[in-house]
Short mmCIF file of C-alpha atoms in Angstrom, two decimals:
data_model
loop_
_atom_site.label_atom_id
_atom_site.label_comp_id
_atom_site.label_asym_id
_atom_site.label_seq_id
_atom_site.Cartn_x
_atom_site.Cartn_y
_atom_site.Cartn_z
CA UNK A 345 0.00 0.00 0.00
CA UNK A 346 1.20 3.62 0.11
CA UNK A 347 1.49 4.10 3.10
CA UNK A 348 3.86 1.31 3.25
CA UNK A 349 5.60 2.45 0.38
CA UNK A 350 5.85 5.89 2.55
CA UNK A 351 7.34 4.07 5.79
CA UNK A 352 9.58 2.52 3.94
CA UNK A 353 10.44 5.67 2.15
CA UNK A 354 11.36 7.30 5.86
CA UNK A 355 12.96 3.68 7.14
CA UNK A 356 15.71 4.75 4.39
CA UNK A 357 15.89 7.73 4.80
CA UNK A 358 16.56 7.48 8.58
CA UNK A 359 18.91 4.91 7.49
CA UNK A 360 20.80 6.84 5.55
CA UNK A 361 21.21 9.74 7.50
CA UNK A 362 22.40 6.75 10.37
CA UNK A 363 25.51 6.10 7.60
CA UNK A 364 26.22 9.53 7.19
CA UNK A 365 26.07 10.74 11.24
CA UNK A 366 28.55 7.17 11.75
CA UNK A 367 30.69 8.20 9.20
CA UNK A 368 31.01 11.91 10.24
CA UNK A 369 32.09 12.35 13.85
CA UNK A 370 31.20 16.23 13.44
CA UNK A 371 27.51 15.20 13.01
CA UNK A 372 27.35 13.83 16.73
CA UNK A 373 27.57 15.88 19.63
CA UNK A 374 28.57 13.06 21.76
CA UNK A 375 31.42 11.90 19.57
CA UNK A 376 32.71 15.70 19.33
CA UNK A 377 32.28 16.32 23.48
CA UNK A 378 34.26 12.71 23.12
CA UNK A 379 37.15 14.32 20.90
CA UNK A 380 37.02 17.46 23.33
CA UNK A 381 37.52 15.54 26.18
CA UNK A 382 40.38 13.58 24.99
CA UNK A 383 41.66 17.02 24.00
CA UNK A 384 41.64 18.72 27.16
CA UNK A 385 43.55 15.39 28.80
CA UNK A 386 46.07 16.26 25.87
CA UNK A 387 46.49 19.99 27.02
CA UNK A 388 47.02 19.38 30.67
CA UNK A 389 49.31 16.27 29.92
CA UNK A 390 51.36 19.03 27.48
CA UNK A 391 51.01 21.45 30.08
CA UNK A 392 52.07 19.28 33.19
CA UNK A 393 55.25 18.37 30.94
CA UNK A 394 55.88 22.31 30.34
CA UNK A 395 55.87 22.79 33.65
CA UNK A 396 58.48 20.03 34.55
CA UNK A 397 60.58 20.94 32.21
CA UNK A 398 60.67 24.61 33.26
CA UNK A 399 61.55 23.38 36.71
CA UNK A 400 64.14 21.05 35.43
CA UNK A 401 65.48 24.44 33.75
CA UNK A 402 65.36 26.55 36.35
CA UNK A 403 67.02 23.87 38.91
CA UNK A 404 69.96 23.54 36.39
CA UNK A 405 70.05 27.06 36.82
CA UNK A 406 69.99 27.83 40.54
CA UNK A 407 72.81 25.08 40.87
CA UNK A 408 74.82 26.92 39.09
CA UNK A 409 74.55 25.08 35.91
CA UNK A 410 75.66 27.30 32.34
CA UNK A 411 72.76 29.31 31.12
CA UNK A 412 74.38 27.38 27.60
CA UNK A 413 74.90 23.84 28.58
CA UNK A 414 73.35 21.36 27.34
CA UNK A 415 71.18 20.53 29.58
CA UNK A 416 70.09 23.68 30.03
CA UNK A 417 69.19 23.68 26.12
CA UNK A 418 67.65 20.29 25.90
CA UNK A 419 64.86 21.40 28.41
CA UNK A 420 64.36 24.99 27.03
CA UNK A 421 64.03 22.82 23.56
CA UNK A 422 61.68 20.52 25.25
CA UNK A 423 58.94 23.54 26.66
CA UNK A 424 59.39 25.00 22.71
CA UNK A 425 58.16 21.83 21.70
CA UNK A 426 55.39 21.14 24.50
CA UNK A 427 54.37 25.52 23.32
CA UNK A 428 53.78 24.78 19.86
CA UNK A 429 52.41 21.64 20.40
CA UNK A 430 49.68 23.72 23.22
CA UNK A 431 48.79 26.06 20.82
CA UNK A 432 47.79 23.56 18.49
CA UNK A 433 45.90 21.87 21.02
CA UNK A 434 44.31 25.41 22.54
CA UNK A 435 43.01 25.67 18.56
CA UNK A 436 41.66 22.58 18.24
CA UNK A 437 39.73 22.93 21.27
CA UNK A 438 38.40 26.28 20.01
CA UNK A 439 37.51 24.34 17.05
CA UNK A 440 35.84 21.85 18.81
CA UNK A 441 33.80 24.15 21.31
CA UNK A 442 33.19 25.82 17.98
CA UNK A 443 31.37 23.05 16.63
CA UNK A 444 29.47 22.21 19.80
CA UNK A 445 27.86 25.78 20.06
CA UNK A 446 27.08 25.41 16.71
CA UNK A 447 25.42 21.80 16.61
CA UNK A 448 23.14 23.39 19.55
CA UNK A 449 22.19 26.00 17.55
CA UNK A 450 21.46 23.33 14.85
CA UNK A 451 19.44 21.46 17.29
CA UNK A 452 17.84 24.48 19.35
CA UNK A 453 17.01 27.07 17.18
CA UNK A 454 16.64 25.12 13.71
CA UNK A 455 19.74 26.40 11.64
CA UNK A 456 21.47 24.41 9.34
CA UNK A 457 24.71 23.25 10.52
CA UNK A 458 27.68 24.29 8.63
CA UNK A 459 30.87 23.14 8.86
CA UNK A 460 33.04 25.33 6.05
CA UNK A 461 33.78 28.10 8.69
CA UNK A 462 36.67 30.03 6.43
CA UNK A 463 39.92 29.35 7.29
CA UNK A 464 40.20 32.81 7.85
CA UNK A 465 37.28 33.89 9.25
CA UNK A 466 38.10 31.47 11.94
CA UNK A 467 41.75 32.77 12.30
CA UNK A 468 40.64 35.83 12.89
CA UNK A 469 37.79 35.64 15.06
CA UNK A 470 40.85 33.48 17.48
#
């Protein structure tokens, strides 16, 4: 009958759009509050090591170790690492946020989600 035909019409379609939300993580809030979280564990992992290696640094330091050796330079080159890898992190996080606020928005208030924000556009609004 047609209204058969119709259910199974919508079956697919809800099917479908099943496929599509598995296969993109950004269509799931849970998955991206998932990616977030794992995230923030990254940043204060980064930021504990940051902080041990400043310590290390400053240790070196206060025992009279060369400003130069290479100790000294091994853990300053360690926090440049840990800082570029943080900012990274920090962005993705923005990203991620980002994309929350906007799947509410989605959900709340009816407007399509989008997720081409400009490179720019979101370089600059950071």
């Amino acid at each position: 009958s047609v209204s058969q035909q119709a259910a199974l019409r919508r079956q697919g379609s809800e099917t479908a759009a099943n496929n599509i939300r598995k296969k993109d993580w950004r269509l799931s809030r849970e998955r991206v509050e998932s990616r977030r979280g794992v995230n923030i564990y990254c940043l204060s992992g980064l930021a504990l090591v940051g902080i041990a290696s400043i310590i290390a640094q400053l240790e070196l330091i206060v025992h009279d170790a060369d400003v130069h050796a290479l100790e000294v330079e091994a853990w300053k080159g360690l926090n440049t690492v840990v800082s570029v890898f943080l900012v990274a992190f920090l962005l993705r996080d923005y990203y991620l946020q980002d994309l929350v606020g906007r799947i509410d928005d989605h959900i709340r208030r009816n407007r399509p989600l989008d997720f081409n924000k400009g490179k720019w556009e979101f370089l600059f609004e950071v």
